[in-house]
Short mmCIF file of C-alpha atoms and ligand atoms in Angstrom, two decimals:
data_model
loop_
_atom_site.label_atom_id
_atom_site.label_comp_id
_atom_site.label_asym_id
_atom_site.label_seq_id
_atom_site.Cartn_x
_atom_site.Cartn_y
_atom_site.Cartn_z
CA UNK A 1 -0.21 -0.19 -0.07
CA UNK A 2 1.41 3.67 -0.67
CA UNK A 3 0.36 6.82 0.91
CA UNK A 4 -1.42 7.38 -2.74
CA UNK A 5 -4.14 4.56 -2.29
CA UNK A 6 -7.55 5.64 -2.76
CA UNK A 7 -9.85 5.26 0.19
CA UNK A 8 -11.96 2.04 0.08
CA UNK A 9 -14.62 2.07 -2.29
CA UNK A 10 -17.87 2.42 -0.51
CA UNK A 11 -19.65 0.50 -2.90
CA UNK A 12 -23.69 0.36 -2.66
CA UNK A 13 -23.90 2.79 -0.09
CA UNK A 14 -27.09 4.58 -0.55
CA UNK A 15 -26.68 8.36 -0.58
CA UNK A 16 -27.16 9.83 2.95
CA UNK A 17 -27.32 13.34 2.85
CA UNK A 18 -28.49 13.62 6.60
CA UNK A 19 -27.11 16.90 8.24
CA UNK A 20 -26.29 18.47 4.81
CA UNK A 21 -28.00 21.66 3.45
CA UNK A 22 -28.52 21.80 -0.46
CA UNK A 23 -29.91 24.55 -2.26
CA UNK A 24 -31.55 23.58 -5.64
CA UNK A 25 -32.55 26.71 -8.09
CA UNK A 26 -35.49 26.54 -10.30
CA UNK A 27 -37.28 24.05 -7.75
CA UNK A 28 -40.72 25.10 -8.18
CA UNK A 29 -40.62 22.65 -11.34
CA UNK A 30 -39.46 20.00 -13.75
CA UNK A 31 -36.05 19.03 -13.15
CA UNK A 32 -35.48 21.21 -10.07
CA UNK A 33 -38.18 20.04 -8.59
CA UNK A 34 -37.29 16.35 -9.07
CA UNK A 35 -34.00 17.43 -7.58
CA UNK A 36 -35.06 18.79 -4.52
CA UNK A 37 -37.25 15.72 -3.84
CA UNK A 38 -34.36 13.38 -4.62
CA UNK A 39 -31.89 15.09 -2.13
CA UNK A 40 -34.63 15.46 0.53
CA UNK A 41 -35.36 12.01 0.08
CA UNK A 42 -31.54 11.41 0.87
CA UNK A 43 -32.19 13.42 3.90
CA UNK A 44 -30.93 17.06 3.13
CA UNK A 45 -32.22 20.12 4.20
CA UNK A 46 -33.45 21.45 0.95
CA UNK A 47 -33.55 25.22 0.31
CA UNK A 48 -35.80 25.41 -2.55
CA UNK A 49 -35.28 28.50 -4.60
CA UNK A 50 -37.79 29.78 -7.51
CA UNK A 51 -39.88 33.16 -8.33
CA UNK A 52 -42.96 30.61 -8.66
CA UNK A 53 -44.49 30.95 -5.15
CA UNK A 54 -47.32 28.36 -6.28
CA UNK A 55 -44.77 25.57 -7.22
CA UNK A 56 -42.89 25.82 -4.45
CA UNK A 57 -45.79 25.47 -2.15
CA UNK A 58 -46.66 22.55 -4.02
CA UNK A 59 -43.11 20.70 -3.55
CA UNK A 60 -43.20 21.53 0.09
CA UNK A 61 -46.40 19.59 -0.04
CA UNK A 62 -44.81 16.46 -1.97
CA UNK A 63 -41.88 16.13 0.43
CA UNK A 64 -44.04 15.75 3.03
CA UNK A 65 -42.98 12.43 4.80
CA UNK A 66 -39.68 12.35 3.27
CA UNK A 67 -36.57 12.16 5.71
CA UNK A 68 -35.47 15.57 4.75
CA UNK A 69 -37.02 18.80 4.32
CA UNK A 70 -37.89 21.46 2.08
CA UNK A 71 -37.86 25.20 2.90
CA UNK A 72 -39.25 27.25 0.17
CA UNK A 73 -37.38 30.68 -0.77
CA UNK A 74 -39.05 32.55 -3.13
CA UNK A 75 -36.49 34.82 -5.46
CA UNK A 76 -35.92 36.23 -8.87
CA UNK A 77 -32.36 35.19 -9.63
CA UNK A 78 -31.93 38.25 -11.76
CA UNK A 79 -31.35 39.94 -8.17
CA UNK A 80 -27.84 38.72 -8.30
CA UNK A 81 -26.55 40.21 -4.48
CA UNK A 82 -30.02 38.22 -3.24
CA UNK A 83 -28.98 35.01 -5.11
CA UNK A 84 -25.37 35.24 -3.57
CA UNK A 85 -26.67 35.77 -0.17
CA UNK A 86 -29.16 32.86 -0.57
CA UNK A 87 -26.15 30.45 -1.11
CA UNK A 88 -24.29 31.21 2.15
CA UNK A 89 -23.68 28.16 4.12
CA UNK A 90 -25.22 25.57 1.61
CA UNK A 91 -23.10 22.21 1.44
CA UNK A 92 -24.84 21.06 -1.94
CA UNK A 93 -25.41 23.78 -4.69
CA UNK A 94 -27.59 22.84 -7.65
CA UNK A 95 -27.58 25.13 -10.41
CA UNK A 96 -30.74 24.56 -12.40
CA UNK A 97 -33.18 27.38 -13.02
CA UNK A 98 -33.37 28.37 -16.76
CA UNK A 99 -35.59 29.73 -19.53
CA UNK A 100 -35.47 29.34 -23.07
CA UNK A 101 -36.25 31.31 -26.17
CA UNK A 102 -36.28 30.09 -29.76
CA UNK A 103 -35.69 32.78 -32.46
CA UNK A 104 -33.20 33.47 -35.13
CA UNK A 105 -30.27 35.33 -34.23
CA UNK A 106 -31.44 38.49 -35.83
CA UNK A 107 -34.76 38.71 -34.35
CA UNK A 108 -33.58 37.59 -30.97
CA UNK A 109 -34.59 40.41 -28.35
CA UNK A 110 -31.40 41.58 -26.53
CA UNK A 111 -33.00 42.18 -23.44
CA UNK A 112 -34.30 38.28 -23.63
CA UNK A 113 -30.77 37.54 -24.44
CA UNK A 114 -29.23 39.54 -21.47
CA UNK A 115 -31.87 37.68 -19.00
CA UNK A 116 -31.17 34.28 -20.20
CA UNK A 117 -27.46 34.86 -19.63
CA UNK A 118 -27.82 36.48 -16.13
CA UNK A 119 -30.38 33.71 -14.68
CA UNK A 120 -28.45 30.64 -16.30
CA UNK A 121 -24.62 31.99 -15.97
CA UNK A 122 -24.45 34.92 -14.00
CA UNK A 123 -26.35 33.93 -11.18
CA UNK A 124 -24.61 30.52 -10.90
CA UNK A 125 -21.24 32.40 -10.64
CA UNK A 126 -22.71 34.38 -7.95
CA UNK A 127 -24.73 31.35 -6.23
CA UNK A 128 -21.25 29.58 -6.27
CA UNK A 129 -19.12 32.77 -5.00
CA UNK A 130 -22.00 32.53 -2.27
CA UNK A 131 -21.40 28.97 -1.26
CA UNK A 132 -17.58 28.37 -1.40
CA UNK A 133 -16.90 30.14 1.70
CA UNK A 134 -18.76 27.66 3.89
CA UNK A 135 -17.68 24.83 1.53
CA UNK A 136 -13.97 25.79 1.88
CA UNK A 137 -14.24 26.32 5.38
CA UNK A 138 -15.52 22.72 6.16
CA UNK A 139 -13.35 21.11 3.58
CA UNK A 140 -16.55 19.29 1.69
CA UNK A 141 -18.96 20.65 -1.01
CA UNK A 142 -20.99 19.57 -3.95
CA UNK A 143 -21.72 21.88 -6.90
CA UNK A 144 -23.92 20.34 -9.66
CA UNK A 145 -24.85 22.63 -12.58
CA UNK A 146 -27.72 21.40 -14.51
CA UNK A 147 -26.23 21.83 -18.41
CA UNK A 148 -27.52 20.58 -21.33
CA UNK A 149 -26.75 18.65 -24.48
CA UNK A 150 -26.87 22.62 -25.64
CA UNK A 151 -23.63 22.87 -23.17
CA UNK A 152 -21.90 21.02 -26.13
CA UNK A 153 -23.61 21.19 -28.94
CA UNK A 154 -25.44 24.41 -30.49
CA UNK A 155 -28.92 24.25 -32.22
CA UNK A 156 -30.07 26.70 -34.82
CA UNK A 157 -32.16 29.62 -33.15
CA UNK A 158 -31.20 28.80 -29.28
CA UNK A 159 -28.29 31.59 -29.18
CA UNK A 160 -28.70 32.67 -25.84
CA UNK A 161 -29.38 29.39 -24.22
CA UNK A 162 -26.65 27.55 -26.02
CA UNK A 163 -24.08 30.45 -25.11
CA UNK A 164 -25.35 30.38 -21.53
CA UNK A 165 -24.66 26.87 -20.98
CA UNK A 166 -21.51 26.78 -23.26
CA UNK A 167 -20.51 29.40 -20.28
CA UNK A 168 -21.77 27.43 -17.38
CA UNK A 169 -19.50 24.31 -18.70
CA UNK A 170 -16.54 26.85 -18.50
CA UNK A 171 -17.75 27.99 -15.18
CA UNK A 172 -18.14 24.55 -13.70
CA UNK A 173 -14.56 23.25 -14.86
CA UNK A 174 -12.97 26.62 -13.27
CA UNK A 175 -15.12 25.94 -10.03
CA UNK A 176 -13.88 22.15 -10.16
CA UNK A 177 -9.99 23.43 -10.25
CA UNK A 178 -10.16 25.72 -7.75
CA UNK A 179 -12.44 23.67 -5.49
CA UNK A 180 -10.57 20.31 -5.60
CA UNK A 181 -7.84 21.56 -2.69
CA UNK A 182 -10.93 21.99 -0.55
CA UNK A 183 -12.83 18.88 -0.90
CA UNK A 184 -15.24 20.51 -3.47
CA UNK A 185 -16.50 19.21 -6.67
CA UNK A 186 -18.27 20.87 -9.50
CA UNK A 187 -19.64 18.89 -12.18
CA UNK A 188 -22.24 19.58 -15.20
CA UNK A 189 -25.02 17.27 -16.01
CA UNK A 190 -26.14 17.50 -19.40
CA UNK A 191 -29.54 16.07 -20.63
CA UNK A 192 -31.20 16.11 -23.86
CA UNK A 193 -34.78 16.82 -23.98
CA UNK A 194 -36.64 16.21 -20.36
CA UNK A 195 -40.34 15.84 -19.98
CA UNK A 196 -41.23 19.20 -18.31
CA UNK A 197 -42.76 22.66 -18.76
CA UNK A 198 -39.85 24.38 -20.49
CA UNK A 199 -40.10 21.52 -23.09
CA UNK A 200 -43.76 21.86 -23.59
CA UNK A 201 -43.51 25.50 -24.17
CA UNK A 202 -40.64 24.91 -26.54
CA UNK A 203 -42.97 22.13 -28.62
CA UNK A 204 -45.46 25.01 -29.16
CA UNK A 205 -42.65 27.65 -29.82
CA UNK A 206 -40.92 25.44 -32.12
CA UNK A 207 -44.21 24.64 -33.84
CA UNK A 208 -44.58 28.18 -34.78
CA UNK A 209 -40.70 28.59 -35.88
CA UNK A 210 -40.65 25.41 -37.97
CA UNK A 211 -44.15 25.82 -39.25
CA UNK A 212 -44.93 22.04 -38.43
CA UNK A 213 -47.42 20.38 -36.03
CA UNK A 214 -46.16 19.42 -32.43
CA UNK A 215 -46.31 15.83 -32.87
CA UNK A 216 -43.49 16.40 -36.15
CA UNK A 217 -41.68 18.65 -34.36
CA UNK A 218 -40.96 16.14 -31.40
CA UNK A 219 -40.06 13.08 -33.82
CA UNK A 220 -38.38 15.19 -36.31
CA UNK A 221 -36.75 18.05 -34.34
CA UNK A 222 -36.33 17.53 -30.94
CA UNK A 223 -35.40 13.73 -31.00
CA UNK A 224 -33.80 13.82 -34.62
CA UNK A 225 -30.37 13.27 -33.06
CA UNK A 226 -31.44 10.83 -30.16
CA UNK A 227 -30.82 7.27 -30.45
CA UNK A 228 -33.35 6.58 -27.85
CA UNK A 229 -36.24 8.10 -29.15
CA UNK A 230 -38.15 9.28 -26.33
CA UNK A 231 -37.93 12.39 -23.83
CA UNK A 232 -36.02 11.69 -20.31
CA UNK A 233 -37.76 12.01 -17.54
CA UNK A 234 -36.82 14.69 -15.07
CA UNK A 235 -36.37 11.89 -11.85
CA UNK A 236 -33.46 10.56 -14.18
CA UNK A 237 -31.79 13.40 -14.48
CA UNK A 238 -32.49 13.94 -10.54
CA UNK A 239 -30.71 10.46 -9.98
CA UNK A 240 -27.56 11.56 -11.89
CA UNK A 241 -27.56 15.10 -9.72
CA UNK A 242 -27.95 12.76 -6.47
CA UNK A 243 -24.86 10.54 -7.67
CA UNK A 244 -22.65 13.09 -8.28
CA UNK A 245 -23.53 14.50 -4.60
CA UNK A 246 -22.50 10.91 -3.30
CA UNK A 247 -19.02 9.50 -2.18
CA UNK A 248 -18.68 7.47 -4.85
CA UNK A 249 -18.08 10.48 -7.00
CA UNK A 250 -15.63 12.13 -5.04
CA UNK A 251 -13.06 11.58 -7.63
CA UNK A 252 -15.36 12.76 -10.31
CA UNK A 253 -14.80 16.74 -10.72
CA UNK A 254 -15.00 19.20 -13.93
CA UNK A 255 -17.09 16.46 -15.81
CA UNK A 256 -19.85 16.61 -18.10
CA UNK A 257 -22.38 13.58 -17.32
CA UNK A 258 -24.06 13.51 -20.71
CA UNK A 259 -27.89 11.93 -20.58
CA UNK A 260 -28.76 12.57 -24.25
CA UNK A 261 -30.05 9.03 -25.67
CA UNK A 262 -26.75 8.68 -27.67
CA UNK A 263 -27.23 12.39 -29.17
CA UNK A 264 -23.36 13.33 -29.15
CA UNK A 265 -22.57 9.72 -30.16
CA UNK A 266 -22.90 10.76 -33.62
N1 NAD B 1 -36.33 20.48 -20.34
C1 NAD B 1 -35.32 19.99 -21.28
O1 NAD B 1 -35.47 19.42 -22.09
C2 NAD B 1 -33.94 20.39 -20.81
C3 NAD B 1 -32.63 19.86 -21.26
C4 NAD B 1 -31.52 19.95 -21.10
C5 NAD B 1 -31.29 20.95 -19.88
N2 NAD B 1 -32.35 21.25 -19.29
C6 NAD B 1 -32.00 22.40 -18.20
O2 NAD B 1 -32.84 22.24 -17.08
C7 NAD B 1 -33.10 23.35 -16.07
C8 NAD B 1 -34.43 23.03 -15.62
O3 NAD B 1 -35.24 23.06 -16.74
P1 NAD B 1 -36.34 22.59 -16.82
O4 NAD B 1 -36.87 22.01 -17.96
O5 NAD B 1 -36.92 22.07 -15.21
O6 NAD B 1 -37.60 24.03 -16.93
P2 NAD B 1 -38.48 24.47 -16.27
O7 NAD B 1 -39.28 25.66 -16.94
O8 NAD B 1 -39.66 23.35 -16.07
O9 NAD B 1 -38.14 24.84 -14.74
C9 NAD B 1 -37.04 26.06 -14.59
C10 NAD B 1 -37.56 26.68 -13.41
O10 NAD B 1 -36.46 28.14 -13.24
C11 NAD B 1 -37.60 28.86 -12.35
N3 NAD B 1 -36.83 30.08 -12.95
C12 NAD B 1 -36.73 30.76 -14.20
N4 NAD B 1 -36.31 32.00 -14.24
C13 NAD B 1 -36.02 32.38 -12.93
C14 NAD B 1 -35.36 33.49 -12.43
N5 NAD B 1 -35.39 34.20 -12.76
N6 NAD B 1 -35.51 33.18 -10.72
C15 NAD B 1 -35.97 32.19 -10.34
N7 NAD B 1 -36.01 31.14 -10.51
C16 NAD B 1 -36.45 30.97 -12.09
C17 NAD B 1 -38.91 28.62 -13.22
O11 NAD B 1 -39.97 29.29 -12.77
C18 NAD B 1 -39.08 27.25 -13.20
O12 NAD B 1 -39.64 26.67 -11.98
C19 NAD B 1 -32.72 24.64 -17.06
O13 NAD B 1 -31.54 25.01 -16.81
C20 NAD B 1 -32.94 23.86 -18.15
O14 NAD B 1 -31.92 24.54 -19.28
C21 NAD B 1 -33.47 21.26 -19.76
#
């Protein structure tokens, strides 16, 4: 045995986040909601951030009876100072909140581009900035950034979203390099199309842009490059997020965990 040996592998250890706090943004719906419930199921005290108060209330009801807790925190992440403050003291940070607009570049409204970049790139930076002092202080922390296949590949008409997600990939890798000496990992998860309100809205949006019925948009646009011809469920994404928070993933950092049904295998 050398001093460089890894600690014993915690095979088959169920995720236990008892005593840990986790902040999840965009927790009122879709993937964020599934992540909040998954982390609370693992025992975490979840701070659920969203601007949708009704969605958060519903989430709190759904978390009833889980080993952990869910505390709603109504916040618009474009308030960057408030976002940074909200992250203070958290052990796990899941940067998930997002929005999408599908529009050709020459018609893309600059104010929407700015909002997308603020919520999906600048707010994660500020949340990480707010979370790191506590994580570094205790020598442990988990940052999971919900990126997308669009963090690795572009699609036409999604300039702001693709730019934000590519930026988030860079932010995540930088946090991984800086966090490693302090026991903090930072990773992305990269789903293809997930069955959430964001995608349902996009189906209608894309149908208008492409002049196609919604069923054809699903088959011919959204799932065109996916070898697995279905949407992925939010709970499947939450499972990958949970894995990255567990002891099995302590060596995994700066990575992008692709859940794309084979899209990027092309
Ligand atoms: N749905 C997909 O197919 C898919 C695929 C890949 C990646 N993603 C990513 O997953 C994340 C979640 O997406 P989703 O599909 O669950 O979307 P969703 O629309 O269901 O949920 C997004 C949540 O973010 C919240 N939010 C938006 N702007 C906010 C703001 N300014 N302040 C606070 N909260 C705000 C919304 O209220 C909403 O609850 C996003 O980052 C998205 O880019 C989604």
